[in-house]
mmCIF file of C-alpha atoms and ligand atoms in Angstrom:
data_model
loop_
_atom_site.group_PDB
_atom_site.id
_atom_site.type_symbol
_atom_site.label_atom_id
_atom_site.label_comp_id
_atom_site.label_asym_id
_atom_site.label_seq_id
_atom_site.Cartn_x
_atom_site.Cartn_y
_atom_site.Cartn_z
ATOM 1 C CA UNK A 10 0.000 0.000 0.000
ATOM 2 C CA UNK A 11 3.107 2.363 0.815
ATOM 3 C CA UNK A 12 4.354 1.706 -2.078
ATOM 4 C CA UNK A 13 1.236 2.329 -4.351
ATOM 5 C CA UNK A 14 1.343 5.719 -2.454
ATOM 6 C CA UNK A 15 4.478 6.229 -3.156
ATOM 7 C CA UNK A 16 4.312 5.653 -7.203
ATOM 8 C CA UNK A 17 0.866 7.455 -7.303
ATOM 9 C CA UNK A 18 2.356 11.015 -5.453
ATOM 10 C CA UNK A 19 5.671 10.175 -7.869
ATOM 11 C CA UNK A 20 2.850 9.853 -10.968
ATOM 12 C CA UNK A 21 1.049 13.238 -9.771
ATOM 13 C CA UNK A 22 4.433 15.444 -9.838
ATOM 14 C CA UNK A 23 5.465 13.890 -13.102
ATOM 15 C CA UNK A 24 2.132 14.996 -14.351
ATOM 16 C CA UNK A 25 2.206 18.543 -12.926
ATOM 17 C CA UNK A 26 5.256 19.115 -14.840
ATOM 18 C CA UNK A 27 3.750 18.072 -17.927
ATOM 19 C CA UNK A 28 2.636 21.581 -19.122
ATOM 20 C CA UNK A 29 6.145 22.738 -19.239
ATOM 21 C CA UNK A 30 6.751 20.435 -22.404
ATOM 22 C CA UNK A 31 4.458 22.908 -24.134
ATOM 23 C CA UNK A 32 6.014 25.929 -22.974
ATOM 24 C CA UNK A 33 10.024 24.334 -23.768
ATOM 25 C CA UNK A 34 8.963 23.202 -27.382
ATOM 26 C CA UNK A 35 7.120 26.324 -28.102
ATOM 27 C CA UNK A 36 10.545 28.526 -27.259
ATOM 28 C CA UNK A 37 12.800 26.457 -29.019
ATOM 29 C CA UNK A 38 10.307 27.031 -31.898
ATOM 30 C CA UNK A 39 10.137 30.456 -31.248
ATOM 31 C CA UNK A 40 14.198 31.235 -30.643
ATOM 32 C CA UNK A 41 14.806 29.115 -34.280
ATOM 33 C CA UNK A 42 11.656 30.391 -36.147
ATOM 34 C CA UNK A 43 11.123 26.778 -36.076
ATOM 35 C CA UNK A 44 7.628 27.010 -36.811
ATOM 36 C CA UNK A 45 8.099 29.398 -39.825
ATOM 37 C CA UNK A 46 10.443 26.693 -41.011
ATOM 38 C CA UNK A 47 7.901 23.946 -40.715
ATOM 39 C CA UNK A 48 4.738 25.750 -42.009
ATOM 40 C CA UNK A 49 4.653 24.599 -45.468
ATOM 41 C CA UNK A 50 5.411 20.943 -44.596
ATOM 42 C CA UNK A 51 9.215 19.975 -44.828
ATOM 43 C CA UNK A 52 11.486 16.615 -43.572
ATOM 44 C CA UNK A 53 13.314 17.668 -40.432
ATOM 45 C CA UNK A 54 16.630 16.168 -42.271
ATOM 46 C CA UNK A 55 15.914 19.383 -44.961
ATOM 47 C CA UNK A 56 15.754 21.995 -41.868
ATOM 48 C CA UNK A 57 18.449 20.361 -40.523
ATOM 49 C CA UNK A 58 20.703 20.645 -43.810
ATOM 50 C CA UNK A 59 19.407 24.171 -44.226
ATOM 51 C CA UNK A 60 19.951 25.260 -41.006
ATOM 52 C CA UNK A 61 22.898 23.856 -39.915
ATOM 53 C CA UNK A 62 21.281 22.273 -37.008
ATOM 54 C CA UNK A 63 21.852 19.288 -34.960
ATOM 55 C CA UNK A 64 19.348 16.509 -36.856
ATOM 56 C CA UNK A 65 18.958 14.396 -34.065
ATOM 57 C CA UNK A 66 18.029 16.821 -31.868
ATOM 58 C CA UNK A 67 15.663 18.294 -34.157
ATOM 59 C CA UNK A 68 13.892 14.902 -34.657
ATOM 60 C CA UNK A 69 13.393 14.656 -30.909
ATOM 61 C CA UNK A 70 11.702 18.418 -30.901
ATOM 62 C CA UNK A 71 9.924 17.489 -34.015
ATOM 63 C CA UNK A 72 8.300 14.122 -32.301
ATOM 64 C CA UNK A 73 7.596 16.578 -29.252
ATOM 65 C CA UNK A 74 6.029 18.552 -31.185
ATOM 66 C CA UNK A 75 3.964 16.063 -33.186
ATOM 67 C CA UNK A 76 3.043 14.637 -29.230
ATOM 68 C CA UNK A 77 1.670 17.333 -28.190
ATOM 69 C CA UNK A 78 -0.035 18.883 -31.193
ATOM 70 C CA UNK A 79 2.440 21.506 -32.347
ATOM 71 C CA UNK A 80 3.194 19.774 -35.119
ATOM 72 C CA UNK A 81 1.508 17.210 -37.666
ATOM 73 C CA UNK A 82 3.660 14.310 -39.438
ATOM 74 C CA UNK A 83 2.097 13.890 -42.730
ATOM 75 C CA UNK A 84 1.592 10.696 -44.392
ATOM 76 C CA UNK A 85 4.721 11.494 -46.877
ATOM 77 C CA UNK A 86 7.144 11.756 -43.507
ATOM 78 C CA UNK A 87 6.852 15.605 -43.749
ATOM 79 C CA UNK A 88 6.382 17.669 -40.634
ATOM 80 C CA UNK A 89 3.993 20.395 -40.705
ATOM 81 C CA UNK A 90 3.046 23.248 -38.162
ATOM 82 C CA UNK A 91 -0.272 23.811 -36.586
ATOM 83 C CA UNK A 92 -1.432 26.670 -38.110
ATOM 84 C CA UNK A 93 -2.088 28.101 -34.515
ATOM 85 C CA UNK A 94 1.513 27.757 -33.195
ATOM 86 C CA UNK A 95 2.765 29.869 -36.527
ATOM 87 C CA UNK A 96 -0.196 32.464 -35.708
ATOM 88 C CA UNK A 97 0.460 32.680 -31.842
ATOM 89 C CA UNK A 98 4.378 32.330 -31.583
ATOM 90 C CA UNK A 99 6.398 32.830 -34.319
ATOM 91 C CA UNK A 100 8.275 36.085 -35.185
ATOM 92 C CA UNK A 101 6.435 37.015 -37.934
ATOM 93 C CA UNK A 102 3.210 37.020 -36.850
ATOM 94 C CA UNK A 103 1.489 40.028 -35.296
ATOM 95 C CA UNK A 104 -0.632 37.980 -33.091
ATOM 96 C CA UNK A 105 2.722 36.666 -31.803
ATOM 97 C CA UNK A 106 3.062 36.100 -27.636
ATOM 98 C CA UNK A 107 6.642 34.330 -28.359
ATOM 99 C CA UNK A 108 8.140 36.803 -26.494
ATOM 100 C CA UNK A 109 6.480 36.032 -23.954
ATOM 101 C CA UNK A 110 7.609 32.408 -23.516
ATOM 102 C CA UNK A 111 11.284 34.192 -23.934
ATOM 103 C CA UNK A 112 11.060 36.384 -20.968
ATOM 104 C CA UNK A 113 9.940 33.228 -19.056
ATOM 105 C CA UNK A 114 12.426 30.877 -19.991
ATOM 106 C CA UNK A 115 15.389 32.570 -20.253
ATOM 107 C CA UNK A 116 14.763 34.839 -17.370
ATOM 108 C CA UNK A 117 12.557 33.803 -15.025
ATOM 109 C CA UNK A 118 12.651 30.098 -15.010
ATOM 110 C CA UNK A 119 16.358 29.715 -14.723
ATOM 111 C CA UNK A 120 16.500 32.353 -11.530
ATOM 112 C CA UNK A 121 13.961 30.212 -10.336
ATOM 113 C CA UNK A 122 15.963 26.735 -10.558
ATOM 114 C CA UNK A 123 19.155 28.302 -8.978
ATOM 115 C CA UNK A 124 17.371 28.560 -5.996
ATOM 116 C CA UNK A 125 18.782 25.586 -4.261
ATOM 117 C CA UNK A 126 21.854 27.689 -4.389
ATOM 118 C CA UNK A 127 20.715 31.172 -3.568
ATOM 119 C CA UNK A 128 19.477 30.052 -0.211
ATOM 120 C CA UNK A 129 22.957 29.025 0.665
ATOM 121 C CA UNK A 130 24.703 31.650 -0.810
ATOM 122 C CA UNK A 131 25.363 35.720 -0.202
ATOM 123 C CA UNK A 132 25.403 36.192 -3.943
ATOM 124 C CA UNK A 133 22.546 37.285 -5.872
ATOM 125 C CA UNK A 134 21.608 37.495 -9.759
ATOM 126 C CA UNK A 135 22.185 40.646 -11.345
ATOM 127 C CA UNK A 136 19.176 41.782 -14.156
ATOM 128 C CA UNK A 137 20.386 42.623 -16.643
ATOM 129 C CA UNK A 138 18.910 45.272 -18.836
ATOM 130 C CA UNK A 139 21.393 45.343 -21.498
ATOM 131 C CA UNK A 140 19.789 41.687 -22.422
ATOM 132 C CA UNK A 141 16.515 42.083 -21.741
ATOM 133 C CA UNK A 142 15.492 45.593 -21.105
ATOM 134 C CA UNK A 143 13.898 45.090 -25.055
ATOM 135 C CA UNK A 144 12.246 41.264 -23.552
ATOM 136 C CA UNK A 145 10.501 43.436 -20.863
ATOM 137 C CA UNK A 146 9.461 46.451 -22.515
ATOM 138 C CA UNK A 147 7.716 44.476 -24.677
ATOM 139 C CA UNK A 148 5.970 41.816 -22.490
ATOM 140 C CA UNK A 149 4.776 44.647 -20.104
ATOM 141 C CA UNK A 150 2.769 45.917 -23.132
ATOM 142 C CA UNK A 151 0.590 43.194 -23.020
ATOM 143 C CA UNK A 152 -1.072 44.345 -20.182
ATOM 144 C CA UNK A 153 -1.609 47.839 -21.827
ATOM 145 C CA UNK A 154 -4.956 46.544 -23.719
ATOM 146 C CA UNK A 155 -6.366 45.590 -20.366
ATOM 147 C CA UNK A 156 -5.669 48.998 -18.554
ATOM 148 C CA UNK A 157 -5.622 51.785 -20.957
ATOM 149 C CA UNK A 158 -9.020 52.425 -20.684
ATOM 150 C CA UNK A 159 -9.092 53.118 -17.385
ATOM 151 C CA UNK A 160 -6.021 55.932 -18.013
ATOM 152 C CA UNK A 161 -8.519 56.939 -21.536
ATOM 153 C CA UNK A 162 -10.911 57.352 -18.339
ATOM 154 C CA UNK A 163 -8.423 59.337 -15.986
ATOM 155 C CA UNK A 164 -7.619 61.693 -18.907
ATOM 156 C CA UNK A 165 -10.767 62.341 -20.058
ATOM 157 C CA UNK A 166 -12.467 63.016 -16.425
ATOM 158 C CA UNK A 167 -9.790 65.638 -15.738
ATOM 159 C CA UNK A 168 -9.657 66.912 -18.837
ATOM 160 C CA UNK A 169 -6.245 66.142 -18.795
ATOM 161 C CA UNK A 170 -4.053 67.849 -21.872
ATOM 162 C CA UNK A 171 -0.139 66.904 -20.817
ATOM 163 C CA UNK A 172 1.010 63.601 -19.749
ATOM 164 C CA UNK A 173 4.457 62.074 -19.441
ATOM 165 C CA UNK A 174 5.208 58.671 -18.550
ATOM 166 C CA UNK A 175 8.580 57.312 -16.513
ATOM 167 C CA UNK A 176 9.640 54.212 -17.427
ATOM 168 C CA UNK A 177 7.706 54.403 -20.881
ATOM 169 C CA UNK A 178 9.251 51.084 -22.163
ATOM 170 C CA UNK A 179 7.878 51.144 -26.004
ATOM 171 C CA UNK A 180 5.796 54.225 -25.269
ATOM 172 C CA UNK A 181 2.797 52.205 -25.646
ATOM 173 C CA UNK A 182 0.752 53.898 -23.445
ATOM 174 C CA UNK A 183 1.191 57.113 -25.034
ATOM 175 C CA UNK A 184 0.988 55.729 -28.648
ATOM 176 C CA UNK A 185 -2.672 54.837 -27.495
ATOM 177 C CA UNK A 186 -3.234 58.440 -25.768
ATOM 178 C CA UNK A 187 -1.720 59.855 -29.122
ATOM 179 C CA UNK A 188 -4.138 57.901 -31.406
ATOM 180 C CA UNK A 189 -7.410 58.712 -29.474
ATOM 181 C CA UNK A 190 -6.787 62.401 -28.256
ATOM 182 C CA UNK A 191 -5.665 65.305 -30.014
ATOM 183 C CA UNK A 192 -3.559 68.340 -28.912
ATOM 184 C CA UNK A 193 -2.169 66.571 -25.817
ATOM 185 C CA UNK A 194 1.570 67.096 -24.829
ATOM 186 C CA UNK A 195 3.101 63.409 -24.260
ATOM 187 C CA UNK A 196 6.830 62.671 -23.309
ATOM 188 C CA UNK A 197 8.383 59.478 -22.108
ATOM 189 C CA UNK A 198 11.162 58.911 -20.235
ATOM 190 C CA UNK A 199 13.049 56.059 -20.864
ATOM 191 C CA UNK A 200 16.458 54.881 -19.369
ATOM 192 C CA UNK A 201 17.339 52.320 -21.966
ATOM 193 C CA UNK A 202 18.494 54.044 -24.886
ATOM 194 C CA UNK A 203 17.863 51.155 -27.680
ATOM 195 C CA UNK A 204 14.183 50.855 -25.919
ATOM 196 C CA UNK A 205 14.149 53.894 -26.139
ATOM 197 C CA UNK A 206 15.139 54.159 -29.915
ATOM 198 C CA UNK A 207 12.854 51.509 -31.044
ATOM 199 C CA UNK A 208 10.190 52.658 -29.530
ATOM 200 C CA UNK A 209 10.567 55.711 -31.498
ATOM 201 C CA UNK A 210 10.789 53.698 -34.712
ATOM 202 C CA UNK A 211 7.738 51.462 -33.423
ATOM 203 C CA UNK A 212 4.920 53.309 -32.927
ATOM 204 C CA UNK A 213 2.268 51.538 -34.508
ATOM 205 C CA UNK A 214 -0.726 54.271 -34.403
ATOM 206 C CA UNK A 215 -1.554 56.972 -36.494
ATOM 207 C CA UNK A 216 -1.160 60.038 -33.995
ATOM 208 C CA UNK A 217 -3.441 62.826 -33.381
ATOM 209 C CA UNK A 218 -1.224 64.258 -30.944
ATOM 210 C CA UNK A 219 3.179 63.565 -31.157
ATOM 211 C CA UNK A 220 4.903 62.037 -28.399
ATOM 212 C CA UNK A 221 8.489 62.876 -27.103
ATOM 213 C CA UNK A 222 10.903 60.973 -25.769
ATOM 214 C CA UNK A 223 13.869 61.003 -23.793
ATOM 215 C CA UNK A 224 16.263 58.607 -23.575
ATOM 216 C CA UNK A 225 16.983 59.730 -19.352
ATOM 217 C CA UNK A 226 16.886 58.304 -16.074
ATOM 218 C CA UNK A 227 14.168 60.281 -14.586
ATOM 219 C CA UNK A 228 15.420 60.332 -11.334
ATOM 220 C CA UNK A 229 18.243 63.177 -13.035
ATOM 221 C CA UNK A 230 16.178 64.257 -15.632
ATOM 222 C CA UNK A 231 14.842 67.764 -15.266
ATOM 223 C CA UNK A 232 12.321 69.441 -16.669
ATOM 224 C CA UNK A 233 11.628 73.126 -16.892
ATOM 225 C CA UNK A 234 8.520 73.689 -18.853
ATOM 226 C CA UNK A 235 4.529 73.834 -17.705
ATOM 227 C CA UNK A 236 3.780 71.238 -15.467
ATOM 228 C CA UNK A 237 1.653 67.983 -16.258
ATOM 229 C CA UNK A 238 -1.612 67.276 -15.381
ATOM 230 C CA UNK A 239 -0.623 63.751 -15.656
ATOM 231 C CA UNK A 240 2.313 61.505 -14.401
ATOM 232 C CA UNK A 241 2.644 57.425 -15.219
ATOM 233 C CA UNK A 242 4.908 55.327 -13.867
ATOM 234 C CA UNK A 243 3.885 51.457 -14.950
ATOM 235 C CA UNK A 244 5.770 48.733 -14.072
ATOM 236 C CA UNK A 245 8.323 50.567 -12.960
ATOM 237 C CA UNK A 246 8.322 50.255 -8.785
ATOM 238 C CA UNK A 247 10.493 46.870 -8.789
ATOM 239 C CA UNK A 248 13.621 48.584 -9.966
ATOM 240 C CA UNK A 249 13.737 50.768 -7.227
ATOM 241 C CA UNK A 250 13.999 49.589 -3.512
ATOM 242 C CA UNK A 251 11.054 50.372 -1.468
ATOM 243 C CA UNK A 252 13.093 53.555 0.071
ATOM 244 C CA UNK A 253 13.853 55.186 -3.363
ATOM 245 C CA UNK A 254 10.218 54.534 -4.520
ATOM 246 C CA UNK A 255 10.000 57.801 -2.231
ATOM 247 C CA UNK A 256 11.870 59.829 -5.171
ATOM 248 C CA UNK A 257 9.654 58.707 -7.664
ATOM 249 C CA UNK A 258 6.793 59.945 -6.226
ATOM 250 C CA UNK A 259 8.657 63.031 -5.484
ATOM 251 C CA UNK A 260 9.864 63.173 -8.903
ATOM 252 C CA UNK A 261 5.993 62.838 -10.014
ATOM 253 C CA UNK A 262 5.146 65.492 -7.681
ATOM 254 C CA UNK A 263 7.833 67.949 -8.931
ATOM 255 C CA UNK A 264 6.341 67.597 -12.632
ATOM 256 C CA UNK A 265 2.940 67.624 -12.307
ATOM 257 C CA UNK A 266 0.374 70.657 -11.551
ATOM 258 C CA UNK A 267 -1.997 71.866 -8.857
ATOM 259 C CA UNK A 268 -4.150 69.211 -9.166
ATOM 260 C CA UNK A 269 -1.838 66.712 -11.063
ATOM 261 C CA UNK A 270 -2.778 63.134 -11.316
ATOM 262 C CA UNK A 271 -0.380 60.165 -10.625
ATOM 263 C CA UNK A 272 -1.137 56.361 -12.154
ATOM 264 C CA UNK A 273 1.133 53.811 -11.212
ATOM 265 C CA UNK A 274 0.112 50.077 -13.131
ATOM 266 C CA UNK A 275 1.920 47.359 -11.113
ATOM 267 C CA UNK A 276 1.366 44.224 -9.393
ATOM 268 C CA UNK A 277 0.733 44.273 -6.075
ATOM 269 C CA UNK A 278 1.870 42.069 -3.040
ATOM 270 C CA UNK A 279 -0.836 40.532 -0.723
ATOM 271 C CA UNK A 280 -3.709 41.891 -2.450
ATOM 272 C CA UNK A 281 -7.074 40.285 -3.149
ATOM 273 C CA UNK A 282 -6.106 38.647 -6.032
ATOM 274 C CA UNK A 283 -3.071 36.630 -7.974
ATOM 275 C CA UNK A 284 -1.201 36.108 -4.759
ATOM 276 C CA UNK A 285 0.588 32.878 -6.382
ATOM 277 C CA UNK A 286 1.529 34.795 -9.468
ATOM 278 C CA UNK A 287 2.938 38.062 -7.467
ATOM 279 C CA UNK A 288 4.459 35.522 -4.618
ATOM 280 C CA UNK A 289 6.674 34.227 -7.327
ATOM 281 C CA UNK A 290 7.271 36.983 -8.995
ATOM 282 C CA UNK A 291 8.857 38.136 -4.997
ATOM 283 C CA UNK A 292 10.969 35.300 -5.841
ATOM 284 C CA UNK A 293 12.126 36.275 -9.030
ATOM 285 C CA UNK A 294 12.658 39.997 -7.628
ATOM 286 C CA UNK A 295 14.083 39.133 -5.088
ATOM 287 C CA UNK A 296 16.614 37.104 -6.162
ATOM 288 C CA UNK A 297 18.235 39.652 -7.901
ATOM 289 C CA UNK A 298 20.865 42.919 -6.239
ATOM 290 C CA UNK A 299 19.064 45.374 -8.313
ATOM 291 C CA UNK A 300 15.020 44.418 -8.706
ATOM 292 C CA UNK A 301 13.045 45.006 -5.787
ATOM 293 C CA UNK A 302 10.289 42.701 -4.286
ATOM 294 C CA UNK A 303 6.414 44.482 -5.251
ATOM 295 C CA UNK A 304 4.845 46.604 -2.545
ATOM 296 C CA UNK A 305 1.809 46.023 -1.045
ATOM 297 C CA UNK A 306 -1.309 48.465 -0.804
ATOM 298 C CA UNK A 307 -0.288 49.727 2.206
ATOM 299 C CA UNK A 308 3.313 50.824 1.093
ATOM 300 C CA UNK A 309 1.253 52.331 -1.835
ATOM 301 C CA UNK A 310 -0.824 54.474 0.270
ATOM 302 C CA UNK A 311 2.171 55.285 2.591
ATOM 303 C CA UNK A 312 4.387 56.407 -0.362
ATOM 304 C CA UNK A 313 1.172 58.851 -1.844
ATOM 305 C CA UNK A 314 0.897 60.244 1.485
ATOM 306 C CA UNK A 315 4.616 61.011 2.901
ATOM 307 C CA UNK A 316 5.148 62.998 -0.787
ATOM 308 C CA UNK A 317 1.729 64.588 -0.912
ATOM 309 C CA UNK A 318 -0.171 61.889 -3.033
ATOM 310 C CA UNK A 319 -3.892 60.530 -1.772
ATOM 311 C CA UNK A 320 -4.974 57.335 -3.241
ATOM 312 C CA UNK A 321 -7.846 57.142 -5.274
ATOM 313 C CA UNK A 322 -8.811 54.402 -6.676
ATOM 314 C CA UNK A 323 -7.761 51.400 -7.317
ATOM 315 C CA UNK A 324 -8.509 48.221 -9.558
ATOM 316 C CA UNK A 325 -7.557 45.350 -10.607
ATOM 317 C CA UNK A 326 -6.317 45.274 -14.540
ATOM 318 C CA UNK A 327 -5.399 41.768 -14.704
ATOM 319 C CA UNK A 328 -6.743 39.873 -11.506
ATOM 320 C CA UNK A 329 -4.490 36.442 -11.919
ATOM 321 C CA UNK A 330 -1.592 38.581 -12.532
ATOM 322 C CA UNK A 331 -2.326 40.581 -9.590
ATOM 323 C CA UNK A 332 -1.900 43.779 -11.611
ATOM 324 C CA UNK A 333 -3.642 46.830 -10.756
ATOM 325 C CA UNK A 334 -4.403 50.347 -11.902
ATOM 326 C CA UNK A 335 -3.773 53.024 -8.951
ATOM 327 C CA UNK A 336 -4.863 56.520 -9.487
ATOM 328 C CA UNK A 337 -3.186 59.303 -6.624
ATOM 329 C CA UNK A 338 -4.237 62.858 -7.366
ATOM 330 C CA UNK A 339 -2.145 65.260 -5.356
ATOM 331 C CA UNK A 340 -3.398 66.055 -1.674
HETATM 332 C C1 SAM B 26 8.876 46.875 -17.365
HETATM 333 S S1 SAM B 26 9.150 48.213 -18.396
HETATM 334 C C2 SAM B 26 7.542 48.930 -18.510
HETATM 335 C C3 SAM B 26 7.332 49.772 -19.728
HETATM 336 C C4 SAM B 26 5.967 50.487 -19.791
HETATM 337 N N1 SAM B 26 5.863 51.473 -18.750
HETATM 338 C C5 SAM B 26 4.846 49.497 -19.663
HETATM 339 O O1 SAM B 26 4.232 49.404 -18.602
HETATM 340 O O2 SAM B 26 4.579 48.795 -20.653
HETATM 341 C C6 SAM B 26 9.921 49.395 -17.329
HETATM 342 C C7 SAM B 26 10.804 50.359 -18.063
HETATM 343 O O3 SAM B 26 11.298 51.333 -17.138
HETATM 344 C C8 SAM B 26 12.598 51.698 -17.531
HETATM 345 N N2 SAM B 26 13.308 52.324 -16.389
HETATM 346 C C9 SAM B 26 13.814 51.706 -15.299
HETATM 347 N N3 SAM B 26 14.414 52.596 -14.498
HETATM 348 C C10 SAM B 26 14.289 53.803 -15.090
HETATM 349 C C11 SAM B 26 14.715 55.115 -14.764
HETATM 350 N N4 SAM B 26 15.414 55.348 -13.657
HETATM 351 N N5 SAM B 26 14.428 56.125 -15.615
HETATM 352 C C12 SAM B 26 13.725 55.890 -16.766
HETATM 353 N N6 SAM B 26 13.316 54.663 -17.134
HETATM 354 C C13 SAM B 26 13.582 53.624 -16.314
HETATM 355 C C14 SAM B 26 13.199 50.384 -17.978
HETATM 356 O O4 SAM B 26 14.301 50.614 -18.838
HETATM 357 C C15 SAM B 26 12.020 49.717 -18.663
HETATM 358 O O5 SAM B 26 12.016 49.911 -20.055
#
């Protein structure tokens, strides 16, 4: 009976893991446009040839693949793609969430297995930005569909005409401000200059009002012209420690007007919702010298009030991501 016990937990954890398959063929397919390579039908020996590639290997992602419904094996020995792996992770396609799997696996999941050594050691991971700030600009945008119209909201109630965003990633945010409002002022901030850059080249809207950026830390940048009525800082808070998250709201403070606005989009620690996702995300953050665990509300409210912030309102934008939308108008 032990036994039995034994082989059925051993059976359960073996199982658990199973979605990860998914997930590890669908970024190999991604990183090698594998999918792209496959999609008109093709023998893995030609891709190998073609590519260069390791044909052994190969075969074993190809019968993977074929497993688990990525791919098809034709009757002729051909392998073809699913028509929805092409569509949902390959380069090329602009309904692509590749990137996605990307951030995960090359960043998140391998912090996540040196554990066993982090807990016995002083050192930590460093992020690095040079890598990935591009990986992270981009998968934070996903979230924009989910809680722009809650900012479209914010602008529109407070008749808003000037916002500028720290931290603006791909400027996405203000792309979507630009397409839907006219004669607004926008500026983003942006510390990573090649973000920064493509995000320039990238903007994927017609505008009806132009956006500036910066390519600045904003905690140097200075700005001497009219105050905003608006300030955004999203998904910024977990590269600052929880004391300098003090100087951003100062820094939002300085720019903004009488009655200037803050939103801050972030996770949040310990809230009502997603408190698996955020919990590991802590662990991911945390492992790191220079990314900062998330806060919880109650560091939120503490920061709006010690630098003359009140908080709002605040909702969730993507509930098993723990992600909210947090509006502070000034006190
Ligand atoms: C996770 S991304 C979020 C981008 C965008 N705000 C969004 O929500 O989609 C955060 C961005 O903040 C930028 N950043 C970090 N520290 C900064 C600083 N001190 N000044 C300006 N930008 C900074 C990073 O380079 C990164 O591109």
């Amino acid at each position: 009976m032990k036994e039995l016990k034994k082989i059925w937990r051993a059976r359960k954890w073996m199982k658990s893991n199973e979605p990860f398959l998914y997930a590890w063929h669908a970024h190999v397919g991604y990183v090698h446009d594998l999918f792209d390579e496959f999609e008109e039908g093709t023998t893995v020996s030609d891709v190998a040839n073609k590519r260069d590639m390791n044909e052994l290997l190969l075969t074993r992602w190809a019968d993977v693949g074929v497993a688990i419904n990525h791919l098809k094996l034709d009757k002729d020995g051909k392998i073809h793609s699913k028509k929805h792996m092409v569509e949902s992770i390959s380069k090329n396609s602009d309904q692509s969430v590749g990137i996605l799997l990307k951030e995960m696996m090359e960043l998140h999941i391998p912090i996540l297995l040196s554990y066993p050594d982090l807990l016995n050691s002083e050192d930590h991971a460093s992020y690095q930005d040079e890598d990935y700030g591009g990986t992270v600009a981009a998968t934070s945008s996903f979230i924009e569909r989910f809680a722009f119209p809650k900012i479209h909201k914010c602008i529109k109630k407070t008749n808003a005409k000037s916002v500028i965003d720290f931290g603006a990633g791909y400027a996405g945010y203000l792309s979507r401000i630009g397409a839907k409002l006219e004669d607004m002022k926008l500026v983003g901030i942006e510390k990573n200059k090649s973000v920064c850059l493509e995000a320039e080249e990238n903007i994927h809207f017609p505008l009806k009002s132009s956006i500036s950026l910066y390519p600045d830390d904003m905690m140097t940048w200075q700005w001497d012209g009219d105050p905003f009525d608006v300030a955004m800082m999203n998904n910024l808070l977990y590269y600052f420690s929880p004391e300098d998250r003090f100087g951003l709201f100062e820094k939002a403070h300085e720019v903004t007007g009488e009655k200037g606005e803050l939103i801050v989009i972030s996770p949040i620690h310990e809230s009502k919702h997603g408190i698996a996702f955020s919990a590991a995300f802590n662990s991911f953050m945390s492992a790191h010298d220079n990314l900062f665990p998330l806060p919880n509300r109650a560091e939120m409210v503490n920061l709006a009030s010690e630098t003359g912030f009140k908080l709002k309102e605040m909702k969730p934008v993507v509930k098993e991501g723990a992600w909210y939308f947090m509006r502070f108008q000034k006190a």
